[in-house]
mmCIF file of C-alpha atoms in Angstrom:
data_model
loop_
_atom_site.group_PDB
_atom_site.id
_atom_site.type_symbol
_atom_site.label_atom_id
_atom_site.label_comp_id
_atom_site.label_asym_id
_atom_site.label_seq_id
_atom_site.Cartn_x
_atom_site.Cartn_y
_atom_site.Cartn_z
ATOM 1 C CA UNK A 20 84.919 92.280 117.213
ATOM 2 C CA UNK A 21 84.027 92.544 113.495
ATOM 3 C CA UNK A 22 83.959 89.397 111.398
ATOM 4 C CA UNK A 23 86.266 89.264 108.395
ATOM 5 C CA UNK A 24 84.596 88.822 105.025
ATOM 6 C CA UNK A 25 85.780 87.262 101.776
ATOM 7 C CA UNK A 26 85.380 90.505 99.847
ATOM 8 C CA UNK A 27 89.139 90.936 99.562
ATOM 9 C CA UNK A 28 90.843 94.317 99.498
ATOM 10 C CA UNK A 29 89.047 97.243 97.904
ATOM 11 C CA UNK A 30 90.665 100.593 97.122
ATOM 12 C CA UNK A 31 88.358 103.218 95.664
ATOM 13 C CA UNK A 32 89.360 106.695 94.493
ATOM 14 C CA UNK A 33 92.396 106.967 96.754
ATOM 15 C CA UNK A 34 94.578 110.062 96.410
ATOM 16 C CA UNK A 35 97.377 111.361 98.609
ATOM 17 C CA UNK A 36 99.499 114.529 98.573
ATOM 18 C CA UNK A 37 102.500 115.605 100.633
ATOM 19 C CA UNK A 38 103.669 119.160 101.374
ATOM 20 C CA UNK A 39 106.248 120.479 98.902
ATOM 21 C CA UNK A 40 108.498 123.535 98.921
ATOM 22 C CA UNK A 41 105.979 125.667 97.047
ATOM 23 C CA UNK A 42 102.823 123.582 96.804
ATOM 24 C CA UNK A 43 101.532 120.146 97.734
ATOM 25 C CA UNK A 44 102.947 117.257 95.700
ATOM 26 C CA UNK A 45 100.371 114.767 94.423
ATOM 27 C CA UNK A 46 101.838 111.291 95.050
ATOM 28 C CA UNK A 47 98.806 109.049 94.427
ATOM 29 C CA UNK A 48 95.958 110.001 92.122
ATOM 30 C CA UNK A 49 92.553 108.276 92.027
ATOM 31 C CA UNK A 50 93.684 104.690 92.722
ATOM 32 C CA UNK A 51 91.031 102.006 92.118
ATOM 33 C CA UNK A 52 92.013 98.437 92.890
ATOM 34 C CA UNK A 53 90.532 95.117 93.991
ATOM 35 C CA UNK A 54 92.698 92.304 95.416
ATOM 36 C CA UNK A 55 91.292 88.811 95.818
ATOM 37 C CA UNK A 56 91.667 87.122 99.180
ATOM 38 C CA UNK A 57 94.499 84.587 99.175
ATOM 39 C CA UNK A 58 96.265 86.104 96.150
ATOM 40 C CA UNK A 59 99.828 87.384 95.792
ATOM 41 C CA UNK A 60 99.855 90.889 94.313
ATOM 42 C CA UNK A 61 102.884 93.073 93.586
ATOM 43 C CA UNK A 62 103.073 96.849 93.173
ATOM 44 C CA UNK A 63 105.663 97.647 90.509
ATOM 45 C CA UNK A 64 106.804 100.893 88.944
ATOM 46 C CA UNK A 65 109.502 103.559 88.826
ATOM 47 C CA UNK A 66 110.964 105.107 91.979
ATOM 48 C CA UNK A 67 108.703 107.775 93.436
ATOM 49 C CA UNK A 68 105.478 106.454 91.905
ATOM 50 C CA UNK A 69 103.828 105.910 95.309
ATOM 51 C CA UNK A 70 104.147 102.129 95.724
ATOM 52 C CA UNK A 71 105.236 102.299 99.348
ATOM 53 C CA UNK A 72 102.799 105.120 100.120
ATOM 54 C CA UNK A 73 99.930 102.958 98.861
ATOM 55 C CA UNK A 74 101.237 100.011 100.891
ATOM 56 C CA UNK A 75 101.415 102.176 104.022
ATOM 57 C CA UNK A 76 97.831 103.335 103.445
ATOM 58 C CA UNK A 77 96.742 99.690 103.310
ATOM 59 C CA UNK A 78 98.629 99.114 106.568
ATOM 60 C CA UNK A 79 96.942 102.047 108.295
ATOM 61 C CA UNK A 80 100.337 103.724 108.759
ATOM 62 C CA UNK A 81 99.274 106.681 106.615
ATOM 63 C CA UNK A 82 95.874 108.059 105.674
ATOM 64 C CA UNK A 83 94.580 108.968 102.239
ATOM 65 C CA UNK A 84 93.330 112.470 101.439
ATOM 66 C CA UNK A 85 90.444 111.115 99.377
ATOM 67 C CA UNK A 86 88.812 107.745 98.755
ATOM 68 C CA UNK A 87 88.079 104.601 100.725
ATOM 69 C CA UNK A 88 89.999 101.445 101.639
ATOM 70 C CA UNK A 89 88.583 98.209 103.092
ATOM 71 C CA UNK A 90 90.507 95.060 103.993
ATOM 72 C CA UNK A 91 88.147 92.068 104.129
ATOM 73 C CA UNK A 92 85.354 94.377 105.266
ATOM 74 C CA UNK A 93 87.449 96.334 107.791
ATOM 75 C CA UNK A 94 89.091 99.722 107.606
ATOM 76 C CA UNK A 95 92.898 99.633 107.801
ATOM 77 C CA UNK A 96 92.678 101.060 111.336
ATOM 78 C CA UNK A 97 90.320 98.257 112.417
ATOM 79 C CA UNK A 98 92.463 95.610 110.735
ATOM 80 C CA UNK A 99 95.612 96.940 112.413
ATOM 81 C CA UNK A 100 93.886 97.073 115.808
ATOM 82 C CA UNK A 101 92.727 93.458 115.455
ATOM 83 C CA UNK A 102 96.229 92.330 114.379
ATOM 84 C CA UNK A 103 94.966 91.291 110.940
ATOM 85 C CA UNK A 104 97.963 92.874 109.173
ATOM 86 C CA UNK A 105 101.567 91.658 109.244
ATOM 87 C CA UNK A 106 104.097 94.292 108.112
ATOM 88 C CA UNK A 107 107.434 93.116 106.651
ATOM 89 C CA UNK A 108 109.817 96.093 106.178
ATOM 90 C CA UNK A 109 112.922 96.461 104.032
ATOM 91 C CA UNK A 110 115.209 95.863 107.011
ATOM 92 C CA UNK A 111 114.739 92.846 109.249
ATOM 93 C CA UNK A 112 114.032 95.113 112.266
ATOM 94 C CA UNK A 113 114.944 92.397 114.770
ATOM 95 C CA UNK A 114 115.538 93.061 118.461
ATOM 96 C CA UNK A 115 119.328 92.620 118.800
ATOM 97 C CA UNK A 116 119.209 91.206 122.331
ATOM 98 C CA UNK A 117 116.628 88.516 121.504
ATOM 99 C CA UNK A 118 117.136 85.089 119.924
ATOM 100 C CA UNK A 119 115.738 84.195 116.522
ATOM 101 C CA UNK A 120 112.952 82.250 118.218
ATOM 102 C CA UNK A 121 111.951 85.133 120.492
ATOM 103 C CA UNK A 122 112.082 87.597 117.604
ATOM 104 C CA UNK A 123 109.834 85.333 115.534
ATOM 105 C CA UNK A 124 107.493 85.008 118.525
ATOM 106 C CA UNK A 125 107.323 88.757 119.130
ATOM 107 C CA UNK A 126 103.710 89.133 117.965
ATOM 108 C CA UNK A 127 102.437 86.574 120.457
ATOM 109 C CA UNK A 128 104.459 88.012 123.346
ATOM 110 C CA UNK A 129 103.658 91.673 122.692
ATOM 111 C CA UNK A 130 100.072 91.286 121.447
ATOM 112 C CA UNK A 131 98.561 88.663 123.705
ATOM 113 C CA UNK A 132 95.049 89.066 122.352
ATOM 114 C CA UNK A 133 96.178 88.617 118.737
ATOM 115 C CA UNK A 134 96.015 84.861 119.314
ATOM 116 C CA UNK A 135 92.229 85.003 119.065
ATOM 117 C CA UNK A 136 91.489 87.059 116.001
ATOM 118 C CA UNK A 137 88.105 88.095 114.675
ATOM 119 C CA UNK A 138 86.112 84.993 113.767
ATOM 120 C CA UNK A 139 88.971 82.618 114.697
ATOM 121 C CA UNK A 140 89.589 80.296 117.638
ATOM 122 C CA UNK A 141 93.016 78.810 116.872
ATOM 123 C CA UNK A 142 96.275 80.119 118.255
ATOM 124 C CA UNK A 143 99.015 82.000 116.424
ATOM 125 C CA UNK A 144 101.555 80.089 114.380
ATOM 126 C CA UNK A 145 104.164 78.098 116.288
ATOM 127 C CA UNK A 146 107.520 79.937 116.032
ATOM 128 C CA UNK A 147 109.635 76.762 116.103
ATOM 129 C CA UNK A 148 107.551 75.193 113.338
ATOM 130 C CA UNK A 149 107.681 78.315 111.161
ATOM 131 C CA UNK A 150 111.426 78.805 111.706
ATOM 132 C CA UNK A 151 111.907 75.171 110.708
ATOM 133 C CA UNK A 152 109.929 75.767 107.525
ATOM 134 C CA UNK A 153 112.232 78.722 106.839
ATOM 135 C CA UNK A 154 115.315 76.500 107.202
ATOM 136 C CA UNK A 155 116.328 77.993 110.550
ATOM 137 C CA UNK A 156 115.809 75.035 112.886
ATOM 138 C CA UNK A 157 119.489 75.068 113.866
ATOM 139 C CA UNK A 158 119.584 78.829 114.462
ATOM 140 C CA UNK A 159 116.642 79.401 116.802
ATOM 141 C CA UNK A 160 118.808 80.331 119.811
ATOM 142 C CA UNK A 161 121.142 82.678 117.909
ATOM 143 C CA UNK A 162 120.938 86.473 118.207
ATOM 144 C CA UNK A 163 120.720 88.691 115.104
ATOM 145 C CA UNK A 164 124.450 89.572 115.253
ATOM 146 C CA UNK A 165 125.179 85.848 114.934
ATOM 147 C CA UNK A 166 123.080 85.522 111.774
ATOM 148 C CA UNK A 167 123.821 86.403 108.158
ATOM 149 C CA UNK A 168 121.780 89.091 106.423
ATOM 150 C CA UNK A 169 119.731 86.441 104.636
ATOM 151 C CA UNK A 170 119.057 84.574 107.886
ATOM 152 C CA UNK A 171 117.957 87.776 109.606
ATOM 153 C CA UNK A 172 115.490 88.438 106.796
ATOM 154 C CA UNK A 173 114.205 84.864 107.105
ATOM 155 C CA UNK A 174 113.500 85.538 110.782
ATOM 156 C CA UNK A 175 111.636 88.706 109.791
ATOM 157 C CA UNK A 176 109.500 86.707 107.339
ATOM 158 C CA UNK A 177 108.966 84.010 109.958
ATOM 159 C CA UNK A 178 107.714 86.634 112.420
ATOM 160 C CA UNK A 179 105.095 87.681 109.868
ATOM 161 C CA UNK A 180 103.900 84.108 109.354
ATOM 162 C CA UNK A 181 103.885 83.400 113.101
ATOM 163 C CA UNK A 182 101.578 86.389 113.557
ATOM 164 C CA UNK A 183 99.176 84.475 111.278
ATOM 165 C CA UNK A 184 97.470 87.626 110.038
ATOM 166 C CA UNK A 185 95.317 87.155 106.918
ATOM 167 C CA UNK A 186 97.120 90.042 105.174
ATOM 168 C CA UNK A 187 100.894 90.367 104.793
ATOM 169 C CA UNK A 188 102.300 93.646 103.462
ATOM 170 C CA UNK A 189 105.919 93.446 102.280
ATOM 171 C CA UNK A 190 107.915 96.563 101.407
ATOM 172 C CA UNK A 191 110.907 95.393 99.318
ATOM 173 C CA UNK A 192 112.019 92.849 101.947
ATOM 174 C CA UNK A 193 114.887 91.527 99.798
ATOM 175 C CA UNK A 194 116.284 94.823 98.488
ATOM 176 C CA UNK A 195 119.357 94.894 100.776
ATOM 177 C CA UNK A 196 120.447 91.318 99.983
ATOM 178 C CA UNK A 197 122.985 90.102 97.453
ATOM 179 C CA UNK A 198 121.524 88.533 94.304
ATOM 180 C CA UNK A 199 122.237 84.895 95.268
ATOM 181 C CA UNK A 200 120.616 85.291 98.683
ATOM 182 C CA UNK A 201 117.754 87.258 97.168
ATOM 183 C CA UNK A 202 117.046 84.470 94.667
ATOM 184 C CA UNK A 203 117.083 81.863 97.433
ATOM 185 C CA UNK A 204 114.671 83.849 99.589
ATOM 186 C CA UNK A 205 112.281 84.373 96.681
ATOM 187 C CA UNK A 206 111.786 80.617 96.447
ATOM 188 C CA UNK A 207 111.625 80.347 100.237
ATOM 189 C CA UNK A 208 108.817 82.901 100.258
ATOM 190 C CA UNK A 209 107.023 81.041 97.457
ATOM 191 C CA UNK A 210 107.180 77.848 99.512
ATOM 192 C CA UNK A 211 105.852 79.601 102.639
ATOM 193 C CA UNK A 212 103.045 81.229 100.670
ATOM 194 C CA UNK A 213 102.009 77.849 99.248
ATOM 195 C CA UNK A 214 101.939 76.438 102.788
ATOM 196 C CA UNK A 215 100.017 79.280 104.436
ATOM 197 C CA UNK A 216 98.115 80.986 101.560
ATOM 198 C CA UNK A 217 97.967 84.453 103.059
ATOM 199 C CA UNK A 218 96.955 87.464 101.023
ATOM 200 C CA UNK A 219 100.249 89.161 100.181
ATOM 201 C CA UNK A 220 100.810 92.651 98.801
ATOM 202 C CA UNK A 221 104.449 93.064 97.840
ATOM 203 C CA UNK A 222 106.575 95.982 96.611
ATOM 204 C CA UNK A 223 109.647 95.466 94.429
ATOM 205 C CA UNK A 224 111.750 97.167 91.756
ATOM 206 C CA UNK A 225 112.664 93.809 90.173
ATOM 207 C CA UNK A 226 110.592 92.673 87.188
ATOM 208 C CA UNK A 227 111.895 89.121 87.561
ATOM 209 C CA UNK A 228 110.937 89.039 91.230
ATOM 210 C CA UNK A 229 107.481 90.431 90.512
ATOM 211 C CA UNK A 230 106.700 87.800 87.871
ATOM 212 C CA UNK A 231 108.168 84.908 89.855
ATOM 213 C CA UNK A 232 106.154 85.614 92.987
ATOM 214 C CA UNK A 233 102.884 87.092 91.814
ATOM 215 C CA UNK A 234 99.435 86.187 90.631
ATOM 216 C CA UNK A 235 98.938 89.812 89.626
ATOM 217 C CA UNK A 236 101.310 92.727 89.059
ATOM 218 C CA UNK A 237 99.915 96.252 89.424
ATOM 219 C CA UNK A 238 102.058 98.550 87.247
ATOM 220 C CA UNK A 239 102.069 102.151 88.439
ATOM 221 C CA UNK A 240 102.928 105.198 86.378
ATOM 222 C CA UNK A 241 105.454 107.872 87.302
ATOM 223 C CA UNK A 242 104.357 110.536 89.761
ATOM 224 C CA UNK A 243 101.626 111.228 90.333
ATOM 225 C CA UNK A 244 101.151 107.523 90.890
ATOM 226 C CA UNK A 245 98.279 106.036 88.957
ATOM 227 C CA UNK A 246 97.538 102.455 87.947
ATOM 228 C CA UNK A 247 98.907 102.202 84.422
ATOM 229 C CA UNK A 248 97.956 98.556 83.848
ATOM 230 C CA UNK A 249 97.296 95.310 85.708
ATOM 231 C CA UNK A 250 99.086 92.210 84.429
ATOM 232 C CA UNK A 251 97.877 88.734 85.344
ATOM 233 C CA UNK A 252 100.786 86.275 85.584
ATOM 234 C CA UNK A 253 99.583 83.178 83.741
ATOM 235 C CA UNK A 254 102.198 80.733 85.017
ATOM 236 C CA UNK A 255 101.459 77.490 86.844
ATOM 237 C CA UNK A 256 101.940 77.059 90.578
ATOM 238 C CA UNK A 257 103.868 75.874 92.452
ATOM 239 C CA UNK A 258 106.792 77.626 90.777
ATOM 240 C CA UNK A 259 110.113 75.844 91.033
ATOM 241 C CA UNK A 260 113.706 76.738 90.213
ATOM 242 C CA UNK A 261 114.185 76.854 86.445
ATOM 243 C CA UNK A 262 110.872 78.573 85.698
ATOM 244 C CA UNK A 263 112.808 81.740 84.842
ATOM 245 C CA UNK A 264 114.085 79.962 81.712
ATOM 246 C CA UNK A 265 110.523 79.310 80.537
ATOM 247 C CA UNK A 266 109.624 81.329 77.395
ATOM 248 C CA UNK A 267 106.317 82.359 78.968
ATOM 249 C CA UNK A 268 108.153 83.697 81.998
ATOM 250 C CA UNK A 269 110.517 85.736 79.839
ATOM 251 C CA UNK A 270 107.627 87.114 77.769
ATOM 252 C CA UNK A 271 105.822 88.252 80.924
ATOM 253 C CA UNK A 272 108.967 89.960 82.262
ATOM 254 C CA UNK A 273 109.393 91.743 78.902
ATOM 255 C CA UNK A 274 105.742 92.808 78.947
ATOM 256 C CA UNK A 275 106.132 94.142 82.484
ATOM 257 C CA UNK A 276 109.226 96.158 81.597
ATOM 258 C CA UNK A 277 107.494 97.590 78.533
ATOM 259 C CA UNK A 278 104.517 98.623 80.664
ATOM 260 C CA UNK A 279 106.795 100.458 83.111
ATOM 261 C CA UNK A 280 108.467 102.277 80.215
ATOM 262 C CA UNK A 281 105.038 103.324 78.933
ATOM 263 C CA UNK A 282 104.037 104.413 82.444
ATOM 264 C CA UNK A 283 107.060 106.673 82.724
ATOM 265 C CA UNK A 284 105.845 108.591 79.684
ATOM 266 C CA UNK A 285 102.184 108.589 80.672
#
């Protein structure tokens, strides 16, 4: 089993097209990107710019037409096979007949060998401990239809952390939630990331969310998706409630929105 390296994530010259009505549509064009291990990186840009396509290429769910991708020295296919990637979709995707605890523990029950990952000897995360950290200690025996939308998404996040993969890929996991719940879960995710320090690649359409969560925001231009600019978020961690009122926070959000506007016209 290959040993993971500290080289981080490397994307070199990645392009991807999809069939169109008359000709192929270029969705991603010559993407070059490096992501440090243990960092929180967000893909941000207008609808249709290829954010989710790039995320799915990292996950090994789609292949690129050109270029190379390595995740800590592995190909996406190798990383997926060795259970080194946790995928958090837009919907909670919970099994309706299973309790919150058994949904959170799904990785261990379905993928028995994932408990001993390349170069590691410790077991997967404990589902009861992770659910407790997510504020769900009193809901572990409830089924998804007995949980609110926010609680279901917490279980989905917990399942990713229980899997204990070094890379977590999150495709707009809060997009279906109301704004109050979404704000609460942003801070919940920040707390879990501080505890576990996974490498996270996140997709969102919210500039505020991107700045609050991220070390780095990758701004993509309108189709064909290219990297328009990379913005480092120079705000201290841990980030607590009230940071959104900080002038530096507001300046970074404004800079991000301006970059997206420029990318639309690129």
